[in-house]
Short mmCIF file of C-alpha atoms in Angstrom, two decimals:
data_model
loop_
_atom_site.label_atom_id
_atom_site.label_comp_id
_atom_site.label_asym_id
_atom_site.label_seq_id
_atom_site.Cartn_x
_atom_site.Cartn_y
_atom_site.Cartn_z
CA MET K 1 25.25 -8.13 10.90
CA LEU K 2 25.57 -5.97 13.81
CA LEU K 3 22.57 -3.75 14.56
CA HIS K 4 23.60 -0.36 15.90
CA GLY K 5 20.16 1.04 17.08
CA HIS K 6 20.83 4.24 15.32
CA HIS K 7 19.04 6.53 12.87
CA LEU K 8 20.50 6.61 9.29
CA ILE K 9 20.57 10.23 8.09
CA ALA K 10 21.97 11.00 4.70
CA GLY K 11 24.45 8.20 5.01
CA HIS K 12 25.52 8.88 8.67
CA ARG K 13 24.45 7.26 11.95
CA SER K 14 22.91 9.42 14.57
CA ARG K 15 21.37 8.82 17.99
CA GLU K 16 20.76 12.00 19.95
CA GLY K 17 17.91 10.83 22.25
CA GLU K 18 17.69 8.00 24.81
CA ALA K 19 17.12 4.51 23.37
CA THR K 20 13.70 3.44 24.37
CA ILE K 21 12.23 1.42 21.42
CA ARG K 22 12.69 -2.29 21.34
CA ALA K 23 11.40 -4.94 19.09
CA PHE K 24 9.25 -7.66 20.61
CA ASP K 25 9.11 -11.28 19.50
CA PRO K 26 5.38 -12.22 19.31
CA VAL K 27 6.15 -15.89 19.51
CA ASN K 28 8.30 -16.05 22.76
CA GLY K 29 7.22 -12.75 24.26
CA GLU K 30 10.84 -11.58 24.62
CA SER K 31 12.31 -8.01 23.81
CA LEU K 32 14.97 -7.85 21.26
CA GLU K 33 18.33 -6.07 21.22
CA PRO K 34 19.37 -3.45 20.52
CA ALA K 35 17.24 -0.33 21.45
CA TRP K 36 16.50 2.56 19.33
CA ALA K 37 15.79 6.17 20.30
CA GLN K 38 12.97 8.49 19.16
CA ALA K 39 14.14 10.88 16.34
CA THR K 40 14.66 14.35 17.73
CA ARG K 41 13.44 17.43 15.78
CA GLY K 42 16.93 18.07 14.96
CA GLU K 43 17.45 14.73 13.34
CA ILE K 44 14.19 15.00 11.33
CA ASP K 45 15.32 18.36 10.17
CA ARG K 46 18.73 17.23 9.00
CA ALA K 47 17.09 14.27 7.19
CA ALA K 48 14.43 16.34 5.44
CA ARG K 49 16.88 19.09 4.49
CA ALA K 50 19.27 16.58 3.06
CA ALA K 51 16.49 15.08 0.96
CA GLU K 52 15.64 18.50 -0.29
CA SER K 53 19.30 19.15 -1.31
CA ALA K 54 19.49 15.69 -2.99
CA ALA K 55 16.33 16.23 -5.05
CA VAL K 56 18.10 18.79 -7.35
CA GLU K 57 21.08 16.48 -7.94
CA MET K 58 18.72 13.42 -8.50
CA GLY K 59 16.89 15.58 -11.17
CA ARG K 60 20.02 15.68 -13.21
CA MET K 61 20.61 11.99 -13.21
CA GLY K 62 19.14 10.18 -16.20
CA PRO K 63 16.74 7.14 -16.18
CA GLU K 64 19.46 4.62 -16.74
CA ARG K 65 21.42 5.52 -13.56
CA ARG K 66 18.19 5.67 -11.64
CA ALA K 67 17.23 2.17 -12.82
CA GLU K 68 20.59 0.86 -12.03
CA PHE K 69 20.42 2.35 -8.41
CA ILE K 70 17.10 0.62 -7.87
CA GLU K 71 18.25 -2.65 -9.11
CA ARG K 72 21.29 -2.35 -6.99
CA ILE K 73 19.02 -1.94 -3.92
CA ALA K 74 17.24 -5.32 -4.86
CA GLU K 75 20.65 -7.03 -5.21
CA LEU K 76 21.93 -5.83 -1.85
CA ILE K 77 18.67 -6.91 0.02
CA GLU K 78 19.15 -10.35 -1.49
CA GLU K 79 22.71 -10.41 -0.39
CA ARG K 80 21.63 -9.90 3.25
CA GLY K 81 20.37 -13.57 3.02
CA SER K 82 19.54 -15.21 6.13
CA VAL K 83 20.49 -12.49 8.42
CA LEU K 84 17.54 -10.48 7.14
CA ILE K 85 15.19 -13.44 7.07
CA GLU K 86 15.85 -14.36 10.65
CA ARG K 87 15.42 -10.89 11.92
CA VAL K 88 12.21 -10.48 10.24
CA MET K 89 10.94 -13.76 11.72
CA ALA K 90 12.04 -12.74 15.19
CA GLU K 91 10.39 -9.34 15.01
CA THR K 92 7.15 -10.45 13.48
CA GLY K 93 6.43 -14.12 14.17
CA LEU K 94 5.92 -14.79 10.51
CA PRO K 95 7.05 -18.10 9.17
CA GLU K 96 10.18 -18.46 7.04
CA GLY K 97 8.27 -19.25 3.84
CA ARG K 98 6.05 -16.18 4.24
CA VAL K 99 9.12 -14.01 4.80
CA THR K 100 11.19 -15.36 1.99
CA GLY K 101 8.11 -14.84 -0.29
CA GLU K 102 7.72 -11.26 0.80
CA ARG K 103 11.42 -10.53 0.31
CA ALA K 104 11.07 -11.99 -3.42
CA ARG K 105 8.13 -9.73 -3.96
CA THR K 106 10.06 -6.82 -2.58
CA THR K 107 12.94 -7.27 -4.87
CA ALA K 108 10.74 -8.20 -7.78
CA GLN K 109 8.77 -4.91 -7.56
CA LEU K 110 11.95 -2.89 -7.34
CA ARG K 111 13.12 -4.50 -10.58
CA LEU K 112 9.84 -3.87 -12.05
CA PHE K 113 10.00 -0.14 -11.34
CA ALA K 114 13.62 -0.08 -12.60
CA SER K 115 12.30 -1.39 -15.97
CA VAL K 116 9.60 1.19 -16.14
CA VAL K 117 12.19 4.02 -15.42
CA ARG K 118 14.52 2.50 -18.05
CA ASP K 119 11.76 2.59 -20.76
CA GLY K 120 10.93 6.16 -19.85
CA SER K 121 7.47 6.45 -21.32
CA TRP K 122 5.95 6.75 -17.91
CA VAL K 123 6.61 10.45 -18.04
CA ASP K 124 3.55 10.80 -20.34
CA ALA K 125 5.27 13.30 -22.76
CA ARG K 126 2.59 15.25 -24.76
CA ILE K 127 3.53 17.60 -27.57
CA ASP K 128 1.33 19.95 -29.48
CA ARG K 129 3.35 21.71 -32.22
CA ALA K 130 2.85 25.45 -32.90
CA LEU K 131 0.27 26.42 -35.50
CA PRO K 132 1.33 30.04 -36.33
CA SER K 133 -1.09 30.43 -39.11
CA ARG K 134 -4.22 29.09 -37.09
CA LYS K 135 -7.08 31.63 -37.30
CA PRO K 136 -8.27 33.47 -35.41
CA ILE K 137 -5.49 32.85 -32.88
CA PRO K 138 -2.15 31.15 -33.48
CA ARG K 139 -1.35 28.11 -31.33
CA PRO K 140 1.99 28.24 -29.43
CA ASP K 141 4.26 25.28 -29.25
CA ILE K 142 3.22 23.50 -25.97
CA ARG K 143 5.00 20.56 -24.37
CA ARG K 144 4.22 18.73 -21.20
CA MET K 145 5.66 15.81 -19.13
CA LEU K 146 5.82 14.50 -15.52
CA THR K 147 8.63 15.43 -13.24
CA ALA K 148 9.57 14.37 -9.67
CA LEU K 149 7.49 15.92 -6.91
CA GLY K 150 10.35 16.18 -4.34
CA PRO K 151 11.27 14.48 -0.98
CA VAL K 152 8.75 12.00 0.04
CA ALA K 153 8.15 10.76 3.68
CA VAL K 154 7.47 6.98 3.81
CA PHE K 155 5.97 5.20 6.74
CA GLY K 156 6.70 1.52 7.26
CA ALA K 157 3.80 -0.82 7.68
CA SER K 158 3.42 -3.43 10.46
CA ASN K 159 1.88 -6.14 8.37
CA PHE K 160 4.39 -6.22 5.60
CA PRO K 161 7.89 -5.57 7.11
CA LEU K 162 9.63 -5.79 3.67
CA ALA K 163 7.09 -5.23 0.81
CA PHE K 164 5.42 -2.12 2.35
CA SER K 165 8.20 -0.82 4.54
CA VAL K 166 11.72 0.61 4.12
CA ALA K 167 12.40 -0.56 0.61
CA GLY K 168 8.71 -1.49 -0.19
CA GLY K 169 6.33 -0.06 -2.79
CA ASP K 170 6.13 3.49 -1.67
CA THR K 171 10.08 3.83 -1.48
CA ALA K 172 10.51 2.07 -4.81
CA SER K 173 7.88 4.14 -6.63
CA ALA K 174 9.29 7.37 -5.13
CA PHE K 175 12.90 6.48 -6.24
CA ALA K 176 11.49 5.50 -9.66
CA ALA K 177 9.92 8.85 -10.05
CA GLY K 178 13.19 10.59 -9.07
CA CYS K 179 12.25 11.65 -5.39
CA PRO K 180 14.49 11.19 -2.33
CA VAL K 181 12.93 9.33 0.59
CA VAL K 182 12.98 9.82 4.29
CA CYS K 183 11.42 6.74 5.89
CA LYS K 184 10.00 6.42 9.37
CA ALA K 185 10.54 2.87 10.40
CA HIS K 186 7.65 0.91 12.01
CA PRO K 187 8.54 0.44 15.73
CA SER K 188 7.49 -3.20 15.65
CA HIS K 189 10.48 -4.12 13.35
CA PRO K 190 13.26 -1.62 13.82
CA GLY K 191 15.94 -4.24 13.21
CA THR K 192 14.55 -5.32 9.93
CA SER K 193 14.29 -1.70 8.99
CA GLU K 194 18.00 -1.09 9.78
CA ILE K 195 19.16 -3.90 7.82
CA VAL K 196 17.25 -2.87 4.66
CA ALA K 197 18.13 0.78 5.20
CA ASP K 198 21.76 -0.28 5.29
CA ALA K 199 21.31 -1.99 1.92
CA ILE K 200 19.77 1.17 0.46
CA ALA K 201 22.60 3.32 1.89
CA GLU K 202 25.12 1.05 0.23
CA ALA K 203 23.39 1.30 -3.02
CA VAL K 204 23.37 5.17 -2.71
CA ARG K 205 27.12 5.13 -2.24
CA SER K 206 28.11 2.56 -4.82
CA CYS K 207 25.83 4.15 -7.46
CA GLY K 208 27.17 7.75 -6.71
CA PHE K 209 23.80 9.22 -5.64
CA PRO K 210 23.72 12.23 -3.25
CA ASP K 211 23.73 11.20 0.53
CA GLY K 212 20.32 12.76 1.09
CA THR K 213 18.71 10.30 -1.33
CA PHE K 214 17.74 8.21 1.62
CA SER K 215 17.35 8.48 5.41
CA LEU K 216 15.83 6.24 8.00
CA LEU K 217 14.28 7.59 11.26
CA HIS K 218 12.79 5.61 14.21
CA GLY K 219 10.04 6.78 16.50
CA ALA K 220 7.04 5.36 18.37
CA ALA K 221 5.74 8.72 19.48
CA PRO K 222 3.09 10.33 17.05
CA SER K 223 5.17 13.58 17.44
CA VAL K 224 7.82 12.13 15.39
CA SER K 225 5.39 11.32 12.43
CA ILE K 226 3.80 14.74 12.71
CA ASP K 227 7.14 16.60 12.71
CA LEU K 228 8.31 14.75 9.62
CA VAL K 229 5.05 15.32 7.65
CA THR K 230 4.86 19.04 8.43
CA HIS K 231 8.66 19.68 7.75
CA PRO K 232 8.71 22.21 4.76
CA SER K 233 11.20 20.20 2.74
CA ILE K 234 8.80 17.09 2.50
CA ARG K 235 6.59 17.24 -0.57
CA ALA K 236 4.45 14.10 -0.33
CA VAL K 237 3.65 11.23 2.09
CA GLY K 238 3.14 7.40 1.55
CA PHE K 239 1.48 5.57 4.34
CA THR K 240 0.00 2.16 5.11
CA GLY K 241 -1.69 1.66 8.41
CA SER K 242 -4.72 2.40 10.54
CA LEU K 243 -7.43 4.87 9.77
CA GLN K 244 -6.54 6.76 12.96
CA ALA K 245 -3.05 7.33 12.21
CA GLY K 246 -3.62 7.93 8.40
CA ARG K 247 -6.15 10.52 9.19
CA ALA K 248 -3.74 12.22 11.76
CA LEU K 249 -1.10 12.56 9.11
CA PHE K 250 -3.62 13.64 6.42
CA ASP K 251 -4.90 16.36 8.72
CA ALA K 252 -1.38 17.54 9.66
CA ALA K 253 -0.35 17.74 5.98
CA ALA K 254 -3.47 19.67 5.03
CA GLY K 255 -2.90 22.09 7.93
CA ARG K 256 0.58 23.10 6.64
CA PRO K 257 1.11 26.69 5.36
CA ASP K 258 1.86 24.77 2.04
CA PRO K 259 -0.37 21.59 2.10
CA ILE K 260 0.99 18.48 0.62
CA PRO K 261 -0.64 15.24 -0.64
CA VAL K 262 -0.84 12.18 1.68
CA PHE K 263 -1.31 8.90 -0.08
CA ALA K 264 -2.56 6.70 2.78
CA GLU K 265 -4.00 3.27 2.63
CA MET K 266 -5.96 2.88 5.89
CA GLY K 267 -8.01 -0.34 5.93
CA SER K 268 -10.82 -2.11 4.31
CA VAL K 269 -13.37 -4.81 5.11
CA ASN K 270 -13.24 -6.10 1.63
CA PRO K 271 -16.81 -7.49 1.20
CA VAL K 272 -17.35 -10.85 -0.33
CA ILE K 273 -20.89 -11.26 -1.84
CA VAL K 274 -22.07 -14.92 -2.44
CA LEU K 275 -25.04 -14.92 -4.76
CA PRO K 276 -27.51 -17.88 -4.81
CA GLY K 277 -26.41 -19.72 -7.74
CA ALA K 278 -22.77 -19.79 -6.67
CA ALA K 279 -23.78 -20.85 -3.13
CA ARG K 280 -25.81 -23.54 -4.60
CA ASP K 281 -23.13 -24.81 -7.01
CA ARG K 282 -19.99 -24.23 -5.09
CA GLY K 283 -20.96 -23.42 -1.55
CA GLU K 284 -18.50 -25.81 0.31
CA ALA K 285 -15.47 -24.80 -1.90
CA ILE K 286 -16.28 -21.11 -1.55
CA ALA K 287 -16.52 -21.52 2.19
CA ALA K 288 -13.11 -23.43 2.32
CA GLY K 289 -11.42 -20.72 0.16
CA LEU K 290 -12.98 -17.94 2.16
CA VAL K 291 -11.79 -19.33 5.57
CA ALA K 292 -8.23 -19.86 3.96
CA SER K 293 -8.25 -16.30 2.90
CA ILE K 294 -9.47 -15.08 6.43
CA VAL K 295 -6.51 -16.89 8.17
CA LEU K 296 -3.87 -16.09 5.50
CA GLY K 297 -1.25 -14.00 7.22
CA SER K 298 -3.21 -14.43 10.34
CA GLY K 299 -5.77 -12.11 8.92
CA GLN K 300 -3.42 -9.22 8.88
CA PHE K 301 -3.64 -8.30 5.21
CA CYS K 302 -5.29 -5.01 4.16
CA THR K 303 -7.30 -7.16 1.78
CA ASN K 304 -8.60 -9.61 4.45
CA PRO K 305 -12.31 -10.52 3.68
CA GLY K 306 -13.83 -9.13 6.91
CA LEU K 307 -17.37 -9.12 5.57
CA VAL K 308 -19.51 -11.73 3.81
CA ILE K 309 -23.11 -11.11 2.38
CA GLY K 310 -25.62 -13.43 0.99
CA VAL K 311 -29.39 -13.91 0.43
CA ALA K 312 -31.24 -15.94 3.03
CA GLY K 313 -32.50 -19.41 1.80
CA GLU K 314 -31.52 -22.98 1.70
CA GLU K 315 -28.36 -22.20 -0.32
CA LEU K 316 -27.01 -19.55 2.15
CA ASN K 317 -27.95 -21.96 5.08
CA ASP K 318 -25.80 -24.62 3.59
CA PHE K 319 -23.01 -22.22 2.94
CA ALA K 320 -23.07 -20.94 6.47
CA GLY K 321 -22.83 -24.57 7.56
CA HIS K 322 -19.72 -25.16 5.53
CA LEU K 323 -18.30 -21.87 6.68
CA ARG K 324 -18.78 -22.87 10.28
CA ASP K 325 -17.13 -26.25 9.83
CA ALA K 326 -14.22 -24.71 7.85
CA VAL K 327 -13.42 -22.19 10.54
CA SER K 328 -13.78 -24.69 13.25
CA ARG K 329 -10.74 -26.58 11.85
CA THR K 330 -8.41 -23.56 12.17
CA THR K 331 -6.09 -23.10 14.97
CA PRO K 332 -5.03 -19.94 16.86
CA GLN K 333 -2.86 -17.60 14.74
CA VAL K 334 0.20 -15.64 15.77
CA LEU K 335 -0.34 -11.87 15.60
CA LEU K 336 2.35 -9.22 14.82
CA ASN K 337 2.26 -7.30 18.09
CA THR K 338 0.18 -6.70 21.20
CA GLY K 339 -1.34 -3.63 19.64
CA ILE K 340 -2.96 -5.49 17.00
CA ARG K 341 -4.12 -8.22 19.50
CA ALA K 342 -5.66 -5.45 21.62
CA GLY K 343 -7.57 -4.09 18.69
CA PHE K 344 -8.76 -7.55 17.59
CA GLU K 345 -10.10 -8.23 21.17
CA ARG K 346 -11.78 -4.91 21.27
CA GLY K 347 -13.34 -5.23 17.94
CA THR K 348 -14.67 -8.76 18.38
CA GLY K 349 -15.92 -8.02 21.81
CA GLU K 350 -18.01 -5.01 20.40
CA TRP K 351 -19.46 -7.46 17.87
CA ALA K 352 -20.16 -10.09 20.48
CA ALA K 353 -21.91 -7.39 22.72
CA THR K 354 -24.18 -6.27 19.81
CA ALA K 355 -27.75 -7.51 20.02
CA GLY K 356 -28.51 -9.64 16.94
CA VAL K 357 -24.90 -10.76 16.47
CA ARG K 358 -23.54 -14.13 17.48
CA VAL K 359 -20.55 -16.41 16.74
CA LEU K 360 -21.15 -18.70 13.92
CA GLY K 361 -17.96 -20.72 14.50
CA SER K 362 -14.43 -20.39 15.76
CA GLY K 363 -11.17 -22.15 15.75
CA HIS K 364 -10.35 -25.13 17.90
CA GLY K 365 -7.66 -26.45 20.18
CA GLN K 366 -5.73 -24.88 22.91
CA GLU K 367 -4.28 -21.33 22.77
CA ALA K 368 -1.20 -21.01 20.61
CA SER K 369 2.03 -21.35 22.49
CA ALA K 370 2.88 -17.87 20.95
CA ALA K 371 2.84 -14.89 23.30
CA VAL K 372 0.64 -13.03 21.00
CA SER K 373 -2.18 -14.95 19.17
CA ALA K 374 -5.88 -14.79 18.24
CA ARG K 375 -8.50 -17.63 17.57
CA PRO K 376 -10.10 -17.28 14.08
CA ALA K 377 -13.86 -16.67 14.18
CA VAL K 378 -16.88 -15.95 11.84
CA PHE K 379 -19.73 -13.98 13.36
CA VAL K 380 -23.16 -13.83 11.80
CA THR K 381 -26.11 -11.32 11.91
CA GLU K 382 -29.06 -10.16 9.81
CA ALA K 383 -29.00 -7.41 7.26
CA ASP K 384 -31.20 -5.08 9.12
CA VAL K 385 -28.89 -5.15 12.16
CA PHE K 386 -25.84 -4.66 9.97
CA ILE K 387 -27.35 -1.62 8.19
CA GLU K 388 -28.41 0.00 11.36
CA ARG K 389 -25.22 -0.80 13.48
CA ARG K 390 -22.52 1.37 11.93
CA HIS K 391 -19.83 -0.11 14.09
CA LEU K 392 -20.23 -3.32 12.29
CA HIS K 393 -19.02 -1.70 9.07
CA ALA K 394 -15.54 -1.00 10.45
CA GLU K 395 -12.53 -3.20 9.95
CA VAL K 396 -11.51 -5.57 12.73
CA PHE K 397 -7.91 -6.29 11.78
CA GLY K 398 -7.12 -10.06 12.39
CA PRO K 399 -8.63 -13.46 11.44
CA VAL K 400 -12.21 -12.72 11.66
CA SER K 401 -15.17 -12.12 9.36
CA LEU K 402 -18.87 -11.19 9.68
CA LEU K 403 -21.58 -13.07 7.66
CA VAL K 404 -24.62 -10.84 6.86
CA GLN K 405 -27.75 -12.57 5.96
CA ALA K 406 -30.10 -10.48 3.75
CA ALA K 407 -33.73 -11.46 3.68
CA ASN K 408 -34.09 -10.80 -0.12
CA ARG K 409 -32.38 -9.23 -3.14
CA GLU K 410 -33.41 -5.77 -2.16
CA GLN K 411 -31.89 -6.00 1.33
CA LEU K 412 -28.69 -7.36 -0.20
CA LEU K 413 -28.55 -4.27 -2.37
CA ALA K 414 -29.28 -2.05 0.63
CA SER K 415 -26.38 -3.73 2.51
CA ALA K 416 -24.01 -3.01 -0.39
CA GLN K 417 -25.19 0.61 -0.67
CA VAL K 418 -24.31 1.39 3.04
CA LEU K 419 -20.77 0.17 2.56
CA GLU K 420 -17.96 2.63 3.03
CA GLY K 421 -15.11 2.86 0.60
CA ASN K 422 -13.13 -0.42 0.29
CA LEU K 423 -9.98 -1.73 -1.41
CA THR K 424 -11.90 -4.67 -2.98
CA ALA K 425 -15.17 -6.27 -3.32
CA THR K 426 -15.59 -9.85 -4.47
CA LEU K 427 -18.55 -11.52 -6.10
CA HIS K 428 -19.14 -15.27 -6.27
CA ALA K 429 -21.64 -15.67 -8.90
CA THR K 430 -22.77 -17.86 -11.82
CA ASP K 431 -23.57 -16.25 -15.23
CA GLN K 432 -27.22 -16.21 -14.34
CA ASP K 433 -26.40 -14.60 -11.02
CA LEU K 434 -24.46 -11.75 -12.82
CA ALA K 435 -27.48 -11.22 -15.10
CA ASP K 436 -29.89 -11.13 -12.18
CA TYR K 437 -27.76 -8.87 -10.13
CA GLY K 438 -26.36 -6.36 -12.56
CA ASP K 439 -27.27 -3.39 -10.52
CA LEU K 440 -25.15 -4.84 -7.61
CA VAL K 441 -22.10 -4.62 -9.85
CA GLU K 442 -22.96 -0.88 -10.39
CA VAL K 443 -23.23 -0.32 -6.69
CA LEU K 444 -19.95 -2.05 -5.90
CA GLN K 445 -17.94 -0.26 -8.58
CA ARG K 446 -18.70 3.01 -6.79
CA LYS K 447 -17.49 1.62 -3.44
CA VAL K 448 -14.25 -0.08 -4.32
CA GLY K 449 -10.99 0.09 -6.30
CA ARG K 450 -10.83 -3.62 -7.47
CA LEU K 451 -13.73 -5.97 -8.29
CA ILE K 452 -12.90 -9.68 -8.09
CA LEU K 453 -15.12 -12.52 -9.56
CA ASN K 454 -15.14 -15.96 -8.30
CA GLY K 455 -11.78 -15.48 -6.25
CA PHE K 456 -10.60 -14.06 -3.01
CA PRO K 457 -9.25 -10.62 -2.19
CA THR K 458 -5.96 -11.74 -0.42
CA GLY K 459 -3.12 -11.68 -2.90
CA VAL K 460 -2.30 -8.51 -4.74
CA GLU K 461 -0.47 -9.02 -8.08
CA VAL K 462 2.37 -6.48 -8.53
CA CYS K 463 1.77 -5.55 -12.23
CA PRO K 464 1.13 -2.56 -14.40
CA SER K 465 -2.65 -3.08 -14.47
CA MET K 466 -3.16 -3.46 -10.62
CA HIS K 467 -4.97 -0.85 -8.65
CA HIS K 468 -4.65 -1.08 -4.93
CA GLY K 469 -6.75 1.84 -3.59
CA GLY K 470 -10.30 2.81 -3.15
CA PRO K 471 -12.59 5.63 -1.99
CA TRP K 472 -12.36 6.91 1.58
CA PRO K 473 -11.69 5.55 4.20
CA ALA K 474 -9.78 2.84 2.23
CA THR K 475 -7.41 5.50 0.98
CA THR K 476 -7.20 9.26 1.09
CA ASP K 477 -7.19 9.46 -2.62
CA ALA K 478 -9.19 6.98 -4.67
CA ARG K 479 -7.28 7.91 -7.86
CA SER K 480 -4.11 6.46 -6.49
CA THR K 481 -2.57 2.98 -6.03
CA SER K 482 0.17 1.72 -3.80
CA VAL K 483 0.75 -1.44 -5.81
CA GLY K 484 1.70 -1.66 -9.48
CA THR K 485 3.74 0.75 -11.63
CA ALA K 486 1.00 3.42 -11.63
CA ALA K 487 2.16 4.07 -7.98
CA MET K 488 4.90 6.21 -9.42
CA LEU K 489 2.35 8.85 -10.53
CA ARG K 490 1.69 9.79 -6.81
CA PHE K 491 5.10 11.20 -6.57
CA ALA K 492 5.27 13.18 -9.86
CA ARG K 493 3.65 16.42 -11.10
CA PRO K 494 3.18 17.80 -14.65
CA ILE K 495 5.35 20.65 -16.01
CA CYS K 496 4.44 22.39 -19.24
CA TYR K 497 6.91 24.26 -21.61
CA GLN K 498 5.48 26.81 -23.80
CA ASP K 499 7.62 28.14 -26.87
CA PHE K 500 10.86 26.94 -25.39
CA PRO K 501 13.82 26.44 -27.81
CA GLU K 502 14.79 22.82 -28.51
CA THR K 503 18.19 23.13 -26.58
CA SER K 504 16.36 24.18 -23.34
CA LEU K 505 13.81 21.34 -23.33
CA PRO K 506 14.22 18.01 -21.32
CA ALA K 507 15.36 15.18 -23.68
CA GLU K 508 11.89 13.61 -23.42
CA LEU K 509 10.34 16.60 -25.12
CA ARG K 510 12.88 17.37 -27.82
CA ASN K 511 11.96 16.76 -31.52
CA ALA K 512 14.56 13.91 -31.95
CA ASN K 513 13.12 12.00 -29.06
CA PRO K 514 16.61 10.72 -28.14
CA LYS K 515 15.21 8.32 -25.46
CA GLY K 516 12.88 6.65 -27.85
CA ILE K 517 9.87 6.83 -25.56
CA TRP K 518 6.23 6.75 -26.50
CA ARG K 519 4.95 10.33 -26.70
CA MET K 520 1.58 11.93 -27.76
CA VAL K 521 2.48 14.29 -30.61
CA ASP K 522 -0.39 16.36 -32.05
CA GLY K 523 -2.93 13.84 -30.43
CA ARG K 524 -1.33 10.71 -31.79
CA MET K 525 0.81 8.11 -29.86
CA THR K 526 4.20 7.64 -31.55
CA ARG K 527 7.95 6.89 -30.83
CA ASP K 528 8.97 8.65 -34.09
CA ALA K 529 11.09 11.94 -33.97
CA ILE K 530 9.45 15.03 -34.98
CA ARG K 531 10.74 16.13 -38.41
#
């Protein structure tokens, strides 16, 4: 399909500024056509105001129409076929299998959210009927449910051009909650963003939704993002990216006259702790799986295992040898863009320059033919160095990890206690290890959003029970998730009705329960009507 290099504002193309943003093919090093302009303040204003206007009309549309709209987006993305796949590959250097898999994940999560919307029970309806004869004070009739928060600003992520971008989890969950979306495309893949935005715009038209339901803006300058987040029509923000950018958006939103929530996922070292029994019994297999996890997606997943901790001894020595051998068999990995490569080189350079830190092993062979690449590596240090040197706790984005050797059980616990917030922590342990290190589990559960046993953190299942979040700086709100159906709750707020007549209540709170949803009535979960 023809790419226009325009913003898409409430169904209309726009380009008021000079076109300066170009995608870059990280494999051959060539710039791609066409060019896109930075969104102007006027364009941001039109998109945000159109979303605010659309929010009212979307609120009148029932769950069935919303579900059909979300499902239609999935169908239209699939209909883009090879055109979409080829553009993603050109802009990211990702292989075809990875891109087709990510498209499948994107459309599957859209359909999952549609099913939750159609069921309707997500609104968490609660009803406490009046008790007029209660002494000493009668109880009024009180009914509560979740409702859409309003227009959401969504920021596309560099490392997931489909699943965490224009029609990714943030957009899908915002639409599911009934919120319009103004999306800021990631400048690394503007063509991909335009193709997907075109699919959403077609779904908006064909399903009869208001034009302001969706807009796409482009911009590489920080001012574009700040202007969007601080626009008074925007009511919430969904972001996946760096700590620096996420913190800037969070601060800008908090500094508004009317602060709004920013749900930002900003990075994680995802510690993997290999306990002695597991190292003894499965050391070679754990090392092989760990390196496979480190290089998966060229190490550019937010769940990349960037830290490994174990207790010094013969078991850990053998494990370290297996880890060195496994990483030495890897080859240079294609990175998404030059900014990621610069960050990788800066981070690994700081590690290499730190006294007490050395390279355990690295990939082999000549540099990749790709224009933007990195050689996988594992560094190693002692726990006392790790505990003291805070820069070793920060994420280095890419195919690299740091092995920390604790002198004993107490030092391993101390290493875990100094960790910042993370998305995940993984334990490789036998039953006896778990019994011996029960207090370690207690420490880790305060540090992360997801605990994994005898697995690896890469690979995040999209399902109702998934939690993809964690304490700061992994996210800005440890209570929220950006994966799974609970992601909808970020973009909803409670509304309570007291002593309203039946005819003035939303259908979800009426006595007859016409939608047949699960509700809590007088403290008991039921689908029954109130008689």
